[in-house]
Short mmCIF file of C-alpha atoms in Angstrom, two decimals:
data_model
loop_
_atom_site.label_atom_id
_atom_site.label_comp_id
_atom_site.label_asym_id
_atom_site.label_seq_id
_atom_site.Cartn_x
_atom_site.Cartn_y
_atom_site.Cartn_z
CA MET O 1470 -149.76 11.38 4.49
CA ARG O 1471 -150.40 12.94 7.90
CA GLY O 1472 -153.74 14.46 6.90
CA ILE O 1473 -155.01 11.19 5.44
CA HIS O 1474 -154.17 9.29 8.64
CA TYR O 1475 -155.88 11.96 10.72
CA LEU O 1476 -159.01 11.77 8.58
CA SER O 1477 -159.10 7.98 8.97
CA LYS O 1478 -159.03 8.39 12.75
CA LEU O 1479 -161.90 10.87 12.63
CA LYS O 1480 -164.00 8.57 10.47
CA ALA O 1481 -163.26 5.65 12.78
CA ALA O 1482 -164.51 7.77 15.68
CA ASN O 1483 -167.81 8.30 13.84
CA ILE O 1484 -167.41 12.06 13.52
CA PRO O 1485 -170.42 13.42 11.57
CA PRO O 1486 -169.35 14.20 7.96
CA GLU O 1487 -171.12 17.56 8.00
CA LEU O 1488 -169.13 18.61 11.07
CA LEU O 1489 -165.87 17.64 9.40
CA GLU O 1490 -166.78 19.44 6.18
CA LYS O 1491 -167.72 22.59 8.08
CA GLY O 1492 -164.32 22.60 9.77
CA GLN O 1493 -162.54 21.99 6.48
CA ASN O 1494 -164.41 24.89 4.89
CA ARG O 1495 -163.26 27.21 7.68
CA VAL O 1496 -159.64 26.23 7.16
CA ILE O 1497 -159.92 26.70 3.38
CA ASP O 1498 -161.63 30.07 3.79
CA ALA O 1499 -158.93 31.23 6.21
CA SER O 1500 -156.20 30.08 3.82
CA LEU O 1501 -157.74 31.93 0.88
CA THR O 1502 -158.33 35.03 3.00
CA LEU O 1503 -154.63 35.25 3.82
CA ILE O 1504 -153.66 35.02 0.14
CA ARG O 1505 -156.40 37.49 -0.83
CA GLU O 1506 -155.41 40.12 1.72
CA ARG O 1507 -151.69 39.85 0.97
CA ALA O 1508 -152.40 40.16 -2.76
CA LYS O 1509 -154.66 43.17 -2.15
CA LEU O 1510 -151.99 44.90 -0.11
CA LYS O 1511 -149.25 44.26 -2.68
CA GLY O 1512 -151.55 45.28 -5.54
CA GLU O 1513 -152.52 48.54 -3.85
CA LEU O 1514 -148.91 49.46 -3.17
CA LEU O 1515 -147.83 48.68 -6.73
CA ARG O 1516 -150.72 50.58 -8.28
CA ALA O 1517 -149.68 53.57 -6.20
CA LEU O 1518 -146.21 53.39 -7.76
CA GLY O 1519 -147.69 53.20 -11.27
CA GLY O 1520 -145.95 53.26 -14.63
CA PHE O 1521 -145.86 49.54 -15.42
CA LYS O 1522 -148.16 46.72 -16.52
CA ALA O 1523 -146.94 43.56 -14.75
CA SER O 1524 -145.04 42.54 -11.65
CA ALA O 1525 -143.97 38.94 -11.10
CA THR O 1526 -145.49 37.75 -7.82
CA LEU O 1527 -144.21 34.76 -5.91
CA LEU O 1528 -146.81 32.27 -4.70
CA GLY O 1529 -145.50 29.14 -3.02
CA VAL O 1530 -147.31 25.82 -3.37
CA PRO O 1531 -145.40 23.40 -1.09
CA LEU O 1532 -146.96 20.19 -2.37
CA GLY O 1533 -145.03 16.93 -2.69
CA HIS O 1534 -147.44 14.06 -2.14
CA ASN O 1535 -148.28 13.62 -5.82
CA SER O 1536 -144.69 12.71 -6.59
CA SER O 1537 -144.21 9.14 -7.76
CA PHE O 1538 -140.79 8.82 -6.09
CA LEU O 1539 -139.76 11.36 -3.44
CA GLN O 1540 -141.81 14.06 -1.69
CA GLY O 1541 -138.98 16.48 -0.98
CA PRO O 1542 -140.24 19.18 -3.40
CA ALA O 1543 -142.79 20.10 -0.71
CA PHE O 1544 -139.90 21.78 1.13
CA ALA O 1545 -138.70 23.83 -1.84
CA PRO O 1546 -140.48 27.24 -1.70
CA PRO O 1547 -138.78 28.59 1.44
CA ARG O 1548 -135.41 27.29 0.26
CA ILE O 1549 -135.82 29.05 -3.09
CA ARG O 1550 -136.72 32.32 -1.35
CA GLU O 1551 -133.72 31.94 0.94
CA ALA O 1552 -131.45 31.47 -2.09
CA ILE O 1553 -132.94 34.48 -3.91
CA TRP O 1554 -132.13 36.82 -1.04
CA CYS O 1555 -129.10 35.09 0.52
CA GLY O 1556 -126.70 37.90 -0.37
CA SER O 1557 -124.16 35.79 -2.24
CA THR O 1558 -125.03 37.71 -5.40
CA ASN O 1559 -126.60 41.06 -6.20
CA SER O 1560 -130.26 41.69 -6.98
CA SER O 1561 -129.82 42.38 -10.71
CA THR O 1562 -131.13 40.01 -13.35
CA GLU O 1563 -129.09 39.38 -16.48
CA GLU O 1564 -131.44 41.68 -18.41
CA GLY O 1565 -130.71 44.50 -15.98
CA LYS O 1566 -133.88 44.52 -13.86
CA GLU O 1567 -133.62 44.85 -10.08
CA LEU O 1568 -135.37 42.24 -7.95
CA ASN O 1569 -135.55 44.57 -4.97
CA ASP O 1570 -137.84 46.78 -7.04
CA PRO O 1571 -141.41 45.58 -6.24
CA ARG O 1572 -142.38 46.46 -9.80
CA VAL O 1573 -140.20 43.50 -10.83
CA LEU O 1574 -140.84 41.02 -8.01
CA THR O 1575 -143.16 40.83 -5.03
CA ASP O 1576 -144.40 37.98 -2.82
CA VAL O 1577 -147.77 36.90 -1.38
CA GLY O 1578 -146.55 33.86 0.57
CA ASP O 1579 -147.54 30.19 0.41
CA VAL O 1580 -150.73 28.22 0.02
CA PRO O 1581 -150.77 26.24 3.32
CA VAL O 1582 -150.97 22.88 1.58
CA GLN O 1583 -150.00 20.63 4.47
CA GLU O 1584 -152.27 22.40 6.94
CA ILE O 1585 -155.19 21.96 4.54
CA ARG O 1586 -154.41 18.28 3.96
CA ASP O 1587 -154.07 17.75 7.70
CA CYS O 1588 -157.79 18.57 7.94
CA GLY O 1589 -158.58 15.70 5.58
CA VAL O 1590 -159.21 17.81 2.47
CA ASP O 1591 -158.95 15.60 -0.64
CA ASP O 1592 -157.00 16.42 -3.77
CA ASP O 1593 -160.03 17.54 -5.78
CA ARG O 1594 -160.70 20.32 -3.29
CA LEU O 1595 -157.00 21.03 -2.76
CA MET O 1596 -156.50 21.59 -6.48
CA ASN O 1597 -159.44 24.01 -6.38
CA VAL O 1598 -157.82 25.89 -3.50
CA ILE O 1599 -154.59 26.23 -5.49
CA SER O 1600 -156.53 27.50 -8.52
CA GLU O 1601 -158.48 29.98 -6.41
CA SER O 1602 -155.25 31.24 -4.81
CA VAL O 1603 -153.79 31.93 -8.26
CA LYS O 1604 -156.95 33.75 -9.31
CA LEU O 1605 -156.80 35.92 -6.18
CA VAL O 1606 -153.31 37.02 -7.20
CA MET O 1607 -154.42 37.75 -10.75
CA GLU O 1608 -157.38 39.84 -9.56
CA GLU O 1609 -154.93 42.44 -8.26
CA ASP O 1610 -153.38 44.28 -11.19
CA PRO O 1611 -150.47 44.33 -11.91
CA LEU O 1612 -149.68 41.05 -10.10
CA HIS O 1613 -148.76 38.08 -12.30
CA PRO O 1614 -148.18 34.69 -10.61
CA LEU O 1615 -144.70 33.18 -10.50
CA VAL O 1616 -145.35 29.94 -8.66
CA LEU O 1617 -142.79 28.06 -6.57
CA GLY O 1618 -143.41 24.32 -6.43
CA GLY O 1619 -143.76 21.74 -5.19
CA ASP O 1620 -143.95 18.77 -7.48
CA HIS O 1621 -145.19 19.17 -11.04
CA SER O 1622 -148.79 18.30 -10.20
CA ILE O 1623 -149.25 21.96 -9.24
CA SER O 1624 -149.01 23.08 -12.87
CA PHE O 1625 -152.48 21.76 -13.65
CA PRO O 1626 -154.42 23.90 -11.14
CA VAL O 1627 -152.19 26.90 -11.82
CA VAL O 1628 -152.57 26.79 -15.62
CA ARG O 1629 -156.30 26.12 -15.23
CA ALA O 1630 -156.64 29.24 -13.10
CA VAL O 1631 -154.59 31.38 -15.48
CA SER O 1632 -156.61 30.24 -18.49
CA GLU O 1633 -159.97 30.68 -16.77
CA LYS O 1634 -159.04 34.09 -15.40
CA LEU O 1635 -157.80 35.33 -18.77
CA GLY O 1636 -160.80 33.88 -20.58
CA GLY O 1637 -159.07 31.53 -22.98
CA PRO O 1638 -156.20 29.11 -23.58
CA VAL O 1639 -152.52 29.98 -23.33
CA ASP O 1640 -149.44 28.69 -25.10
CA ILE O 1641 -147.11 26.72 -22.82
CA LEU O 1642 -143.36 26.38 -22.94
CA HIS O 1643 -142.51 23.37 -20.78
CA LEU O 1644 -138.87 22.55 -19.95
CA ASP O 1645 -138.47 19.08 -18.44
CA ALA O 1646 -136.67 15.76 -18.67
CA HIS O 1647 -140.11 14.09 -18.80
CA PRO O 1648 -143.30 14.93 -20.71
CA ASP O 1649 -145.55 14.45 -17.62
CA ILE O 1650 -148.46 13.55 -19.87
CA TYR O 1651 -149.45 10.06 -18.69
CA HIS O 1652 -153.20 9.63 -18.67
CA CYS O 1653 -153.28 8.51 -15.03
CA PHE O 1654 -149.89 7.55 -13.62
CA GLU O 1655 -150.03 4.72 -11.06
CA GLY O 1656 -153.78 5.31 -10.71
CA ASN O 1657 -153.38 8.95 -9.64
CA LYS O 1658 -155.02 11.43 -11.99
CA TYR O 1659 -153.21 14.26 -10.18
CA SER O 1660 -149.78 12.62 -10.35
CA HIS O 1661 -146.89 14.91 -11.19
CA ALA O 1662 -146.45 12.64 -14.21
CA SER O 1663 -149.99 13.44 -15.47
CA SER O 1664 -150.27 17.20 -15.04
CA PHE O 1665 -150.09 18.07 -18.75
CA ALA O 1666 -152.68 15.46 -19.67
CA ARG O 1667 -155.10 17.27 -17.35
CA ILE O 1668 -154.14 20.65 -18.85
CA MET O 1669 -154.62 19.50 -22.43
CA GLU O 1670 -157.87 17.63 -21.68
CA GLY O 1671 -159.28 20.78 -20.12
CA GLY O 1672 -158.49 22.90 -23.17
CA TYR O 1673 -156.38 25.27 -21.08
CA ALA O 1674 -153.52 25.29 -23.62
CA ARG O 1675 -153.63 25.80 -27.36
CA GLN O 1676 -150.01 24.91 -27.98
CA LEU O 1677 -147.65 22.92 -25.77
CA LEU O 1678 -143.91 22.80 -26.48
CA GLN O 1679 -141.88 20.38 -24.38
CA VAL O 1680 -138.11 20.91 -24.40
CA GLY O 1681 -135.33 18.88 -22.77
CA ILE O 1682 -137.15 15.53 -22.95
CA ARG O 1683 -134.91 12.50 -22.48
CA SER O 1684 -137.01 10.06 -20.47
CA ILE O 1685 -140.16 9.27 -22.43
CA THR O 1686 -142.17 6.08 -22.82
CA LYS O 1687 -144.38 4.83 -25.62
CA GLU O 1688 -147.40 6.24 -23.78
CA GLY O 1689 -145.68 9.61 -23.48
CA ARG O 1690 -145.19 9.79 -27.23
CA GLU O 1691 -148.71 8.56 -27.96
CA GLN O 1692 -150.22 11.10 -25.58
CA GLY O 1693 -148.10 13.78 -27.20
CA LYS O 1694 -149.51 12.89 -30.62
CA ARG O 1695 -153.04 12.71 -29.21
CA PHE O 1696 -152.85 16.28 -27.92
CA GLY O 1697 -150.72 17.70 -30.74
CA VAL O 1698 -147.76 18.40 -28.46
CA GLU O 1699 -144.42 19.49 -29.90
CA GLN O 1700 -141.88 17.30 -28.08
CA TYR O 1701 -138.21 18.22 -28.52
CA GLU O 1702 -135.95 15.49 -27.20
CA MET O 1703 -132.37 16.00 -26.10
CA GLN O 1704 -131.06 13.51 -28.63
CA THR O 1705 -131.86 16.06 -31.36
CA PHE O 1706 -131.22 19.26 -29.39
CA SER O 1707 -128.12 20.22 -31.41
CA ARG O 1708 -130.28 20.12 -34.53
CA ASP O 1709 -133.18 22.02 -32.93
CA ARG O 1710 -131.11 24.54 -30.95
CA GLN O 1711 -131.36 27.52 -33.31
CA MET O 1712 -135.14 27.23 -33.54
CA LEU O 1713 -135.64 26.69 -29.80
CA GLU O 1714 -133.44 29.65 -28.95
CA ASN O 1715 -135.55 31.91 -31.18
CA LEU O 1716 -139.12 30.97 -30.28
CA LYS O 1717 -142.10 33.21 -30.87
CA LEU O 1718 -145.23 32.12 -29.01
CA GLY O 1719 -148.63 33.42 -28.00
CA GLU O 1720 -150.04 35.02 -31.13
CA GLY O 1721 -153.81 34.69 -31.08
CA VAL O 1722 -154.07 33.46 -27.48
CA LYS O 1723 -154.24 35.10 -24.06
CA GLY O 1724 -150.53 34.82 -23.34
CA VAL O 1725 -147.70 32.41 -22.68
CA TYR O 1726 -147.10 30.25 -19.61
CA ILE O 1727 -143.64 28.89 -18.80
CA SER O 1728 -143.22 25.76 -16.68
CA ILE O 1729 -139.68 24.82 -15.68
CA ASP O 1730 -139.00 21.49 -14.03
CA VAL O 1731 -135.52 21.83 -12.57
CA ASP O 1732 -134.65 18.35 -13.86
CA CYS O 1733 -134.72 19.73 -17.41
CA LEU O 1734 -131.13 20.63 -16.55
CA ASP O 1735 -128.36 18.09 -16.66
CA PRO O 1736 -127.75 16.88 -13.06
CA ALA O 1737 -124.24 18.30 -13.31
CA PHE O 1738 -125.93 21.71 -12.98
CA ALA O 1739 -128.81 20.71 -10.69
CA PRO O 1740 -128.30 17.51 -8.66
CA GLY O 1741 -131.01 18.38 -6.14
CA VAL O 1742 -133.96 16.79 -7.93
CA SER O 1743 -135.99 13.65 -7.28
CA HIS O 1744 -135.51 12.15 -10.74
CA ILE O 1745 -131.86 12.39 -11.77
CA GLU O 1746 -131.73 12.03 -15.54
CA PRO O 1747 -128.30 12.56 -17.21
CA GLY O 1748 -127.94 14.17 -20.61
CA GLY O 1749 -129.95 17.34 -20.05
CA LEU O 1750 -129.78 21.02 -20.91
CA SER O 1751 -127.01 23.26 -19.68
CA PHE O 1752 -128.03 26.23 -17.59
CA ARG O 1753 -126.99 28.58 -20.38
CA ASP O 1754 -129.15 26.60 -22.84
CA VAL O 1755 -132.15 27.32 -20.65
CA LEU O 1756 -131.30 31.00 -20.27
CA ASN O 1757 -130.82 31.39 -24.01
CA ILE O 1758 -134.28 29.92 -24.60
CA LEU O 1759 -135.84 32.23 -21.99
CA HIS O 1760 -133.99 35.41 -22.92
CA ASN O 1761 -134.66 35.09 -26.64
CA LEU O 1762 -138.29 34.03 -26.34
CA GLN O 1763 -140.63 36.52 -27.99
CA ALA O 1764 -143.85 36.30 -25.99
CA ASP O 1765 -146.17 37.97 -23.53
CA VAL O 1766 -145.37 35.78 -20.53
CA VAL O 1767 -148.35 36.02 -18.19
CA ALA O 1768 -147.38 33.43 -15.56
CA ALA O 1769 -144.81 30.75 -14.79
CA ASP O 1770 -143.75 28.06 -12.37
CA VAL O 1771 -140.50 26.49 -11.17
CA VAL O 1772 -141.04 22.98 -9.84
CA GLU O 1773 -139.42 19.73 -8.68
CA PHE O 1774 -136.45 21.20 -6.78
CA ASN O 1775 -135.86 18.71 -3.98
CA PRO O 1776 -133.83 20.28 -1.13
CA GLN O 1777 -133.41 16.87 0.50
CA ARG O 1778 -131.20 15.80 -2.43
CA ASP O 1779 -129.27 19.03 -2.86
CA THR O 1780 -125.56 19.45 -2.25
CA VAL O 1781 -124.36 20.69 1.12
CA ASP O 1782 -123.70 24.16 -0.28
CA GLY O 1783 -127.22 24.38 -1.76
CA MET O 1784 -126.17 24.56 -5.40
CA THR O 1785 -129.53 23.50 -6.84
CA GLY O 1786 -131.31 25.98 -4.60
CA MET O 1787 -129.23 28.72 -6.20
CA VAL O 1788 -130.02 27.31 -9.65
CA ALA O 1789 -133.76 27.39 -8.89
CA ALA O 1790 -133.42 30.92 -7.54
CA LYS O 1791 -131.63 32.05 -10.70
CA LEU O 1792 -134.44 30.60 -12.81
CA VAL O 1793 -136.96 32.52 -10.72
CA ARG O 1794 -134.94 35.73 -11.07
CA GLU O 1795 -134.81 35.50 -14.87
CA LEU O 1796 -138.48 34.53 -15.12
CA ALA O 1797 -139.36 37.56 -12.98
CA ALA O 1798 -137.52 39.75 -15.47
CA LYS O 1799 -139.43 38.11 -18.33
CA ILE O 1800 -142.84 38.57 -16.69
CA SER O 1801 -142.44 42.11 -15.36
CA LYS O 1802 -143.26 44.90 -17.79
#
């Protein structure tokens, strides 16, 4: 809330709006320039290596203020990176790709969310900055965004950018304990509980599959029917397992987007989340779904890891890092 308080003080001091906007524009331009130049550098280096079509590229979006409960996910991106490279395991993915090969994984840093908000930038403009950052990554072949959240509100501007940049809708595989499809949760259209309503309203997804659901209200089911969402709840997972572990997505669209909310997992595997919901997927369930998925995965996100609720030994951070590692293997080609 720091940025909002600061803006209130400026308004109370009768600062001219045009002066404030000019300053905000400079901060936004500087933020986008940093992402642009890092993406250009990584793209140039990878093109020089040649021989491949896609490299998963980390982009952090440390946003937590659209969470309806705790804002700890804002601190997740650096903790996930730390876990990826901590040295407690090797750099190989389960499919045999090496993360220390930049053709598999590279990194363009973080969108400076808190610094932008501290200048009084509202969420409409902030969401645009996130979308533009994603597009800057995608402009540099062969970079494909693998976004580190942040709360789940980031999925809307990321998917919007991917769809607009590719020129059409994508199919989405969404793993989560919650459908996040409220029309406007607690009066916030950008709530992390409303991100997929914004995606579906915008026409950015043709097909949305939600897996791992076990906390869903009447509105969540009604919204799912409204948008034609396939919602697979945990109470029937044993029945649906074979189908979900052999998915084929993306035919006739621009590609497939994967969004993984860490709380899709049972808290026994990932306690470091804001919304602890027992009865979830095992980690191997998730990996089976990812490894067996037949799709051209063009982008992905991992969201809702809350370091402030993790165990002392950082178990959930390692879980999030493992998800990122396997997604990087899926995206890179």
